[in-house]
């Protein structure tokens, strides 16, 4: 590894592979979610975003539903399933995602098992979006420079700001977003960052009190409703009583089965189903298609029950598999 100059930004040097290992470890120690400043957070987002691979031009605004992960618990792929529900409801979705880091099944772990290529050629993005109102972007494909920091992060072994900036690295900077965050301080930072984004129309940043990065179908959640230069924070309490006698293991294979049961309306009672319905409802609010979570959740339930989500999934898979 070549050494960075004294004047070079250490994060930029690290992403370029020019930071010594000892300096990288010291830098990670400064990026703890509990103690790092918002200025450090924003600087990290800017430094990583500057390394993005160029994407083909996409006409019009898009929506993203993305979570930070970090709950440390097995869970269903709610936001990935929500992407299909929103697209079935007429929202143009380009979901940004990755494989699992701390859970058993990340967005692309599920998509790969559905037959979606993990690194779909980026030049296909506009065509997929035009044909199906849906596309997925794989974070490592968009940010190859992050490979330079992966080994040091593994050795460090503790969460840092890197674990929470993912949703803000979407290369298209969507005008509307649903962002799930598992850490309360990082939730506030993400809302603050989005409020200053000149491209933003509206974002909803949500955290479940069960430490999940989504609207909790049981119990309470905290919501930040973000519009340009304005952030409103309020609690939300679910009235749902999901008929789940015991949580499944949420292994990748289990999540694929759950996904198909939900999108084919064979499951309209589990905790995973209610999580999808409610978070899709919140997504419809962020997208401007519903005024309340209840209204959006009712739309999501109707789309699932009518078979429109199933048809959306089938159309997308047929398109993405076409040569």
C-alpha positions as a LaTeX table, in Angstrom:
\begin{tabular}{lrrr}
\hline
Residue & $x$ (\AA) & $y$ (\AA) & $z$ (\AA) \\
\hline
Unk1 & 0.00 & 0.00 & 0.00 \\
Unk2 & 1.41 & 3.40 & $-0.92$ \\
Unk3 & 1.29 & 6.11 & 1.71 \\
Unk4 & $-0.97$ & 9.15 & 1.54 \\
Unk5 & 0.36 & 12.69 & 1.60 \\
Unk6 & $-0.02$ & 14.75 & 4.74 \\
Unk7 & $-2.55$ & 17.06 & 3.07 \\
Unk8 & $-4.78$ & 14.32 & 1.61 \\
Unk9 & $-8.16$ & 13.63 & 3.22 \\
Unk10 & $-7.67$ & 10.38 & 5.15 \\
Unk11 & $-10.99$ & 8.87 & 4.05 \\
Unk12 & $-10.26$ & 9.63 & 0.39 \\
Unk13 & $-6.77$ & 8.19 & 0.81 \\
Unk14 & $-8.20$ & 5.05 & 2.40 \\
Unk15 & $-10.76$ & 4.56 & $-0.36$ \\
Unk16 & $-7.93$ & 4.90 & $-2.87$ \\
Unk17 & $-5.88$ & 2.28 & $-1.03$ \\
Unk18 & $-3.26$ & 4.73 & 0.23 \\
Unk19 & $-3.81$ & 4.67 & 4.00 \\
Unk20 & $-1.56$ & 2.54 & 6.25 \\
Unk21 & $-3.32$ & $-0.12$ & 8.32 \\
Unk22 & $-2.58$ & 1.57 & 11.65 \\
Unk23 & $-4.01$ & 4.86 & 10.40 \\
Unk24 & $-7.11$ & 3.07 & 9.09 \\
Unk25 & $-7.74$ & 1.48 & 12.50 \\
Unk26 & $-7.34$ & 4.86 & 14.21 \\
Unk27 & $-9.77$ & 6.43 & 11.75 \\
Unk28 & $-12.39$ & 3.75 & 12.38 \\
Unk29 & $-12.13$ & 4.38 & 16.11 \\
Unk30 & $-13.18$ & 7.99 & 15.44 \\
Unk31 & $-16.29$ & 6.88 & 13.54 \\
Unk32 & $-18.25$ & 5.23 & 16.35 \\
Unk33 & $-22.00$ & 5.87 & 15.96 \\
Unk34 & $-22.30$ & 6.91 & 19.61 \\
Unk35 & $-19.60$ & 9.61 & 19.50 \\
Unk36 & $-19.00$ & 10.74 & 15.91 \\
Unk37 & $-20.25$ & 14.18 & 14.94 \\
Unk38 & $-22.71$ & 14.98 & 12.18 \\
Unk39 & $-19.88$ & 16.75 & 10.36 \\
Unk40 & $-17.89$ & 13.50 & 10.33 \\
Unk41 & $-20.98$ & 11.64 & 9.14 \\
Unk42 & $-21.59$ & 14.08 & 6.26 \\
Unk43 & $-17.91$ & 14.08 & 5.30 \\
Unk44 & $-17.89$ & 10.28 & 5.10 \\
Unk45 & $-20.99$ & 10.23 & 2.89 \\
Unk46 & $-19.43$ & 12.83 & 0.58 \\
Unk47 & $-16.09$ & 11.01 & 0.35 \\
Unk48 & $-17.66$ & 7.64 & $-0.49$ \\
Unk49 & $-20.25$ & 9.14 & $-2.85$ \\
Unk50 & $-17.44$ & 10.76 & $-4.85$ \\
Unk51 & $-16.18$ & 7.28 & $-5.80$ \\
Unk52 & $-19.45$ & 6.07 & $-7.39$ \\
Unk53 & $-19.32$ & 4.50 & $-10.82$ \\
Unk54 & $-21.24$ & 6.52 & $-13.41$ \\
Unk55 & $-24.74$ & 5.26 & $-14.21$ \\
Unk56 & $-26.68$ & 5.57 & $-17.45$ \\
Unk57 & $-29.12$ & 8.45 & $-17.49$ \\
Unk58 & $-32.54$ & 7.71 & $-16.02$ \\
Unk59 & $-35.41$ & 10.00 & $-17.00$ \\
Unk60 & $-37.65$ & 11.30 & $-14.23$ \\
Unk61 & $-37.62$ & 10.90 & $-10.47$ \\
Unk62 & $-37.30$ & 7.54 & $-8.73$ \\
Unk63 & $-38.09$ & 6.17 & $-5.27$ \\
Unk64 & $-35.89$ & 4.11 & $-2.96$ \\
Unk65 & $-36.87$ & 1.96 & 0.02 \\
Unk66 & $-33.70$ & 0.96 & 1.80 \\
Unk67 & $-32.61$ & 0.09 & 5.32 \\
Unk68 & $-29.33$ & 0.31 & 7.17 \\
Unk69 & $-29.63$ & $-3.10$ & 8.77 \\
Unk70 & $-27.78$ & $-3.41$ & 12.03 \\
Unk71 & $-30.50$ & $-4.86$ & 14.24 \\
Unk72 & $-28.38$ & $-7.95$ & 14.84 \\
Unk73 & $-31.47$ & $-10.17$ & 14.59 \\
Unk74 & $-32.76$ & $-12.50$ & 11.89 \\
Unk75 & $-35.53$ & $-10.81$ & 9.92 \\
Unk76 & $-37.62$ & $-11.00$ & 6.78 \\
Unk77 & $-36.64$ & $-8.97$ & 3.69 \\
Unk78 & $-39.36$ & $-6.38$ & 4.23 \\
Unk79 & $-37.97$ & $-3.50$ & 2.18 \\
Unk80 & $-37.17$ & $-5.72$ & $-0.81$ \\
Unk81 & $-40.72$ & $-7.08$ & $-0.84$ \\
Unk82 & $-42.05$ & $-3.54$ & $-0.35$ \\
Unk83 & $-40.22$ & $-2.49$ & $-3.53$ \\
Unk84 & $-42.39$ & $-4.90$ & $-5.54$ \\
Unk85 & $-45.57$ & $-3.70$ & $-3.81$ \\
Unk86 & $-44.77$ & $-0.04$ & $-4.50$ \\
Unk87 & $-43.94$ & $-0.76$ & $-8.14$ \\
Unk88 & $-47.24$ & $-2.63$ & $-8.50$ \\
Unk89 & $-48.90$ & 0.53 & $-7.18$ \\
Unk90 & $-47.35$ & 2.73 & $-9.85$ \\
Unk91 & $-44.27$ & 4.03 & $-8.01$ \\
Unk92 & $-41.00$ & 4.03 & $-10.02$ \\
Unk93 & $-38.60$ & 2.23 & $-7.68$ \\
Unk94 & $-34.84$ & 1.87 & $-7.97$ \\
Unk95 & $-33.90$ & 0.04 & $-4.78$ \\
Unk96 & $-30.34$ & 0.26 & $-3.52$ \\
Unk97 & $-29.13$ & $-2.76$ & $-1.56$ \\
Unk98 & $-26.47$ & $-5.26$ & $-0.62$ \\
Unk99 & $-25.92$ & $-8.72$ & 0.78 \\
Unk100 & $-26.37$ & $-9.32$ & 4.49 \\
Unk101 & $-23.75$ & $-7.91$ & 6.85 \\
Unk102 & $-25.16$ & $-8.67$ & 10.31 \\
Unk103 & $-28.27$ & $-10.72$ & 9.47 \\
Unk104 & $-28.88$ & $-13.97$ & 7.63 \\
Unk105 & $-30.48$ & $-12.52$ & 4.51 \\
Unk106 & $-29.87$ & $-9.15$ & 2.87 \\
Unk107 & $-31.69$ & $-7.70$ & $-0.09$ \\
Unk108 & $-29.47$ & $-9.31$ & $-2.70$ \\
Unk109 & $-29.38$ & $-12.64$ & $-0.86$ \\
Unk110 & $-33.13$ & $-12.84$ & $-1.48$ \\
Unk111 & $-32.97$ & $-11.44$ & $-5.02$ \\
Unk112 & $-30.28$ & $-13.93$ & $-6.02$ \\
Unk113 & $-32.49$ & $-16.79$ & $-4.85$ \\
Unk114 & $-35.32$ & $-15.35$ & $-6.94$ \\
Unk115 & $-33.09$ & $-15.54$ & $-10.00$ \\
Unk116 & $-32.02$ & $-11.90$ & $-10.21$ \\
Unk117 & $-28.36$ & $-11.47$ & $-11.26$ \\
Unk118 & $-26.46$ & $-9.82$ & $-8.42$ \\
Unk119 & $-24.46$ & $-7.67$ & $-10.81$ \\
Unk120 & $-26.96$ & $-6.96$ & $-13.55$ \\
Unk121 & $-25.26$ & $-4.80$ & $-16.21$ \\
Unk122 & $-25.79$ & $-1.18$ & $-15.24$ \\
Unk123 & $-26.67$ & $-0.23$ & $-18.80$ \\
Unk124 & $-29.87$ & $-2.25$ & $-18.41$ \\
Unk125 & $-31.15$ & 0.04 & $-15.65$ \\
Unk126 & $-33.16$ & 2.47 & $-17.83$ \\
Unk127 & $-34.77$ & $-0.37$ & $-19.80$ \\
Unk128 & $-35.79$ & $-2.33$ & $-16.71$ \\
Unk129 & $-37.26$ & 0.77 & $-15.14$ \\
Unk130 & $-39.16$ & 1.68 & $-18.30$ \\
Unk131 & $-40.53$ & $-1.85$ & $-18.74$ \\
Unk132 & $-41.38$ & $-2.74$ & $-15.15$ \\
Unk133 & $-41.16$ & 0.46 & $-13.01$ \\
Unk134 & $-38.56$ & $-1.40$ & $-10.93$ \\
Unk135 & $-34.81$ & $-1.93$ & $-10.77$ \\
Unk136 & $-32.27$ & $-2.91$ & $-8.14$ \\
Unk137 & $-28.75$ & $-1.53$ & $-7.66$ \\
Unk138 & $-26.07$ & $-3.62$ & $-5.94$ \\
Unk139 & $-23.98$ & $-1.36$ & $-3.70$ \\
Unk140 & $-20.56$ & $-3.04$ & $-4.28$ \\
Unk141 & $-21.13$ & $-2.81$ & $-8.04$ \\
Unk142 & $-21.72$ & 0.94 & $-7.74$ \\
Unk143 & $-18.89$ & 1.50 & $-5.25$ \\
Unk144 & $-15.93$ & $-0.78$ & $-6.01$ \\
Unk145 & $-13.67$ & 1.49 & $-3.91$ \\
Unk146 & $-15.37$ & 0.17 & $-0.76$ \\
Unk147 & $-13.35$ & $-3.02$ & $-1.22$ \\
Unk148 & $-10.35$ & $-1.00$ & $-0.02$ \\
Unk149 & $-11.86$ & $-0.56$ & 3.44 \\
Unk150 & $-13.54$ & $-3.95$ & 3.87 \\
Unk151 & $-10.64$ & $-5.84$ & 5.46 \\
Unk152 & $-9.90$ & $-3.12$ & 8.02 \\
Unk153 & $-13.58$ & $-2.90$ & 8.95 \\
Unk154 & $-13.70$ & $-6.66$ & 9.51 \\
Unk155 & $-10.60$ & $-6.53$ & 11.70 \\
Unk156 & $-12.03$ & $-3.60$ & 13.67 \\
Unk157 & $-15.06$ & $-5.73$ & 14.46 \\
Unk158 & $-17.41$ & $-3.01$ & 15.71 \\
Unk159 & $-20.08$ & $-0.91$ & 13.99 \\
Unk160 & $-18.98$ & 2.46 & 12.64 \\
Unk161 & $-20.59$ & 5.17 & 10.54 \\
Unk162 & $-19.91$ & 2.96 & 7.52 \\
Unk163 & $-22.69$ & 0.67 & 8.75 \\
Unk164 & $-25.28$ & 3.43 & 8.48 \\
Unk165 & $-24.48$ & 5.55 & 5.43 \\
Unk166 & $-25.60$ & 2.98 & 2.84 \\
Unk167 & $-29.04$ & 4.43 & 2.03 \\
Unk168 & $-27.50$ & 7.86 & 1.41 \\
Unk169 & $-25.12$ & 6.48 & $-1.22$ \\
Unk170 & $-27.83$ & 5.77 & $-3.79$ \\
Unk171 & $-26.14$ & 7.02 & $-6.98$ \\
Unk172 & $-29.38$ & 8.48 & $-8.39$ \\
Unk173 & $-30.15$ & 10.52 & $-5.24$ \\
Unk174 & $-33.89$ & 9.71 & $-5.33$ \\
Unk175 & $-36.30$ & 12.58 & $-4.80$ \\
Unk176 & $-38.47$ & 10.43 & $-2.54$ \\
Unk177 & $-37.34$ & 7.78 & $-0.09$ \\
Unk178 & $-38.32$ & 5.42 & 2.68 \\
Unk179 & $-35.26$ & 4.84 & 4.85 \\
Unk180 & $-35.11$ & 2.38 & 7.74 \\
Unk181 & $-32.51$ & 2.93 & 10.46 \\
Unk182 & $-31.87$ & 0.69 & 13.47 \\
Unk183 & $-29.84$ & 3.19 & 15.54 \\
Unk184 & $-31.57$ & 6.23 & 17.12 \\
Unk185 & $-28.65$ & 8.65 & 16.77 \\
Unk186 & $-28.01$ & 7.59 & 13.20 \\
Unk187 & $-31.70$ & 8.01 & 12.43 \\
Unk188 & $-31.44$ & 11.67 & 13.42 \\
Unk189 & $-28.23$ & 12.13 & 11.39 \\
Unk190 & $-29.79$ & 10.58 & 8.28 \\
Unk191 & $-32.86$ & 12.79 & 8.58 \\
Unk192 & $-30.64$ & 15.86 & 8.98 \\
Unk193 & $-28.58$ & 14.91 & 5.93 \\
Unk194 & $-31.66$ & 14.32 & 3.78 \\
Unk195 & $-33.21$ & 17.66 & 4.79 \\
Unk196 & $-30.18$ & 19.39 & 3.26 \\
Unk197 & $-30.26$ & 17.38 & 0.01 \\
Unk198 & $-31.26$ & 19.71 & $-2.83$ \\
Unk199 & $-32.79$ & 16.81 & $-4.78$ \\
Unk200 & $-35.16$ & 15.76 & $-2.00$ \\
Unk201 & $-38.92$ & 16.17 & $-2.20$ \\
Unk202 & $-39.85$ & 13.95 & 0.74 \\
Unk203 & $-38.31$ & 11.18 & 2.80 \\
Unk204 & $-39.59$ & 9.18 & 5.73 \\
Unk205 & $-36.92$ & 7.82 & 8.06 \\
Unk206 & $-38.24$ & 5.11 & 10.37 \\
Unk207 & $-36.97$ & 3.05 & 13.30 \\
Unk208 & $-38.80$ & 0.37 & 15.24 \\
Unk209 & $-38.51$ & 0.40 & 19.03 \\
Unk210 & $-37.66$ & $-3.29$ & 18.67 \\
Unk211 & $-34.32$ & $-2.08$ & 17.20 \\
Unk212 & $-35.46$ & $-2.88$ & 13.66 \\
Unk213 & $-34.81$ & $-0.67$ & 10.65 \\
Unk214 & $-38.48$ & $-0.59$ & 9.66 \\
Unk215 & $-41.94$ & 0.29 & 10.89 \\
Unk216 & $-42.64$ & $-2.29$ & 13.59 \\
Unk217 & $-45.87$ & $-4.28$ & 13.01 \\
Unk218 & $-46.03$ & $-4.78$ & 16.78 \\
Unk219 & $-45.42$ & $-1.99$ & 19.26 \\
Unk220 & $-43.96$ & 1.45 & 18.71 \\
Unk221 & $-41.81$ & 3.11 & 16.09 \\
Unk222 & $-40.22$ & 6.54 & 15.65 \\
Unk223 & $-40.72$ & 8.42 & 12.38 \\
Unk224 & $-38.86$ & 11.41 & 10.98 \\
Unk225 & $-40.82$ & 13.03 & 8.15 \\
Unk226 & $-38.34$ & 15.00 & 6.05 \\
Unk227 & $-38.99$ & 17.67 & 3.45 \\
Unk228 & $-36.51$ & 20.28 & 2.16 \\
Unk229 & $-34.94$ & 22.02 & 5.17 \\
Unk230 & $-37.56$ & 20.65 & 7.54 \\
Unk231 & $-37.69$ & 17.60 & 9.82 \\
Unk232 & $-40.73$ & 16.52 & 11.86 \\
Unk233 & $-40.39$ & 13.73 & 14.43 \\
Unk234 & $-43.28$ & 11.77 & 15.86 \\
Unk235 & $-44.08$ & 8.38 & 17.43 \\
Unk236 & $-46.21$ & 5.75 & 15.73 \\
Unk237 & $-47.82$ & 2.80 & 17.50 \\
Unk238 & $-49.11$ & $-0.25$ & 15.65 \\
Unk239 & $-52.57$ & $-1.55$ & 16.39 \\
Unk240 & $-51.76$ & $-4.84$ & 14.69 \\
Unk241 & $-51.92$ & $-8.21$ & 16.40 \\
Unk242 & $-50.12$ & $-10.45$ & 13.97 \\
Unk243 & $-51.07$ & $-14.11$ & 14.07 \\
Unk244 & $-47.56$ & $-15.45$ & 14.40 \\
Unk245 & $-47.33$ & $-18.25$ & 16.95 \\
Unk246 & $-43.56$ & $-18.28$ & 16.68 \\
Unk247 & $-41.06$ & $-16.39$ & 14.60 \\
Unk248 & $-39.43$ & $-18.38$ & 11.79 \\
Unk249 & $-35.65$ & $-18.53$ & 11.55 \\
Unk250 & $-35.63$ & $-16.04$ & 8.63 \\
Unk251 & $-32.83$ & $-17.95$ & 6.93 \\
Unk252 & $-32.47$ & $-17.10$ & 3.23 \\
Unk253 & $-34.41$ & $-20.19$ & 2.14 \\
Unk254 & $-37.19$ & $-19.44$ & 4.63 \\
Unk255 & $-37.39$ & $-15.85$ & 3.40 \\
Unk256 & $-37.80$ & $-16.97$ & $-0.21$ \\
Unk257 & $-40.74$ & $-19.18$ & 0.82 \\
Unk258 & $-42.24$ & $-16.34$ & 2.85 \\
Unk259 & $-41.77$ & $-13.93$ & $-0.03$ \\
Unk260 & $-43.72$ & $-16.14$ & $-2.44$ \\
Unk261 & $-46.45$ & $-16.81$ & 0.11 \\
Unk262 & $-46.92$ & $-13.08$ & 0.69 \\
Unk263 & $-46.84$ & $-11.94$ & $-2.95$ \\
Unk264 & $-49.22$ & $-14.73$ & $-4.01$ \\
Unk265 & $-51.59$ & $-13.79$ & $-1.14$ \\
Unk266 & $-51.23$ & $-17.24$ & 0.44 \\
Unk267 & $-50.11$ & $-15.46$ & 3.62 \\
Unk268 & $-52.14$ & $-12.53$ & 4.92 \\
Unk269 & $-51.63$ & $-13.09$ & 8.64 \\
Unk270 & $-47.97$ & $-13.50$ & 9.56 \\
Unk271 & $-45.76$ & $-10.89$ & 11.17 \\
Unk272 & $-43.81$ & $-10.68$ & 7.91 \\
Unk273 & $-47.00$ & $-9.96$ & 5.94 \\
Unk274 & $-48.03$ & $-7.19$ & 8.32 \\
Unk275 & $-44.52$ & $-5.76$ & 8.17 \\
Unk276 & $-44.71$ & $-5.62$ & 4.38 \\
Unk277 & $-48.22$ & $-4.15$ & 4.36 \\
Unk278 & $-47.44$ & $-1.42$ & 6.89 \\
Unk279 & $-44.05$ & $-0.47$ & 5.48 \\
Unk280 & $-45.46$ & $-0.39$ & 1.96 \\
Unk281 & $-48.16$ & 1.86 & 3.38 \\
Unk282 & $-45.50$ & 4.18 & 4.75 \\
Unk283 & $-43.75$ & 4.02 & 1.38 \\
Unk284 & $-46.92$ & 5.12 & $-0.39$ \\
Unk285 & $-47.06$ & 8.09 & 2.00 \\
Unk286 & $-43.45$ & 9.06 & 1.18 \\
Unk287 & $-44.20$ & 8.63 & $-2.53$ \\
Unk288 & $-47.21$ & 10.93 & $-2.32$ \\
Unk289 & $-49.70$ & 8.17 & $-3.13$ \\
Unk290 & $-51.38$ & 8.04 & 0.32 \\
Unk291 & $-52.10$ & 10.57 & 3.06 \\
Unk292 & $-51.73$ & 8.19 & 6.02 \\
Unk293 & $-50.10$ & 4.88 & 6.88 \\
Unk294 & $-53.56$ & 3.32 & 7.19 \\
Unk295 & $-54.55$ & 4.48 & 3.70 \\
Unk296 & $-51.26$ & 3.30 & 2.22 \\
Unk297 & $-51.45$ & $-0.05$ & 4.03 \\
Unk298 & $-54.97$ & $-0.61$ & 2.70 \\
Unk299 & $-53.67$ & 0.04 & $-0.82$ \\
Unk300 & $-50.81$ & $-2.42$ & $-0.24$ \\
Unk301 & $-53.22$ & $-5.08$ & 1.03 \\
Unk302 & $-55.45$ & $-4.62$ & $-2.02$ \\
Unk303 & $-52.48$ & $-4.88$ & $-4.40$ \\
Unk304 & $-51.39$ & $-8.12$ & $-2.72$ \\
Unk305 & $-54.87$ & $-9.66$ & $-2.56$ \\
Unk306 & $-55.71$ & $-8.78$ & $-6.17$ \\
Unk307 & $-52.64$ & $-10.48$ & $-7.61$ \\
Unk308 & $-51.11$ & $-7.26$ & $-8.93$ \\
Unk309 & $-47.96$ & $-7.70$ & $-6.84$ \\
Unk310 & $-47.59$ & $-11.29$ & $-8.05$ \\
Unk311 & $-47.87$ & $-10.09$ & $-11.64$ \\
Unk312 & $-45.34$ & $-7.35$ & $-10.92$ \\
Unk313 & $-42.86$ & $-9.92$ & $-9.59$ \\
Unk314 & $-43.39$ & $-12.21$ & $-12.57$ \\
Unk315 & $-43.01$ & $-9.38$ & $-15.08$ \\
Unk316 & $-39.83$ & $-8.13$ & $-13.43$ \\
Unk317 & $-38.24$ & $-11.58$ & $-13.24$ \\
Unk318 & $-39.10$ & $-12.28$ & $-16.88$ \\
Unk319 & $-37.58$ & $-8.97$ & $-17.95$ \\
Unk320 & $-34.41$ & $-9.23$ & $-15.88$ \\
Unk321 & $-33.74$ & $-12.78$ & $-17.07$ \\
Unk322 & $-34.19$ & $-11.87$ & $-20.74$ \\
Unk323 & $-30.95$ & $-11.68$ & $-22.67$ \\
\hline
\end{tabular}
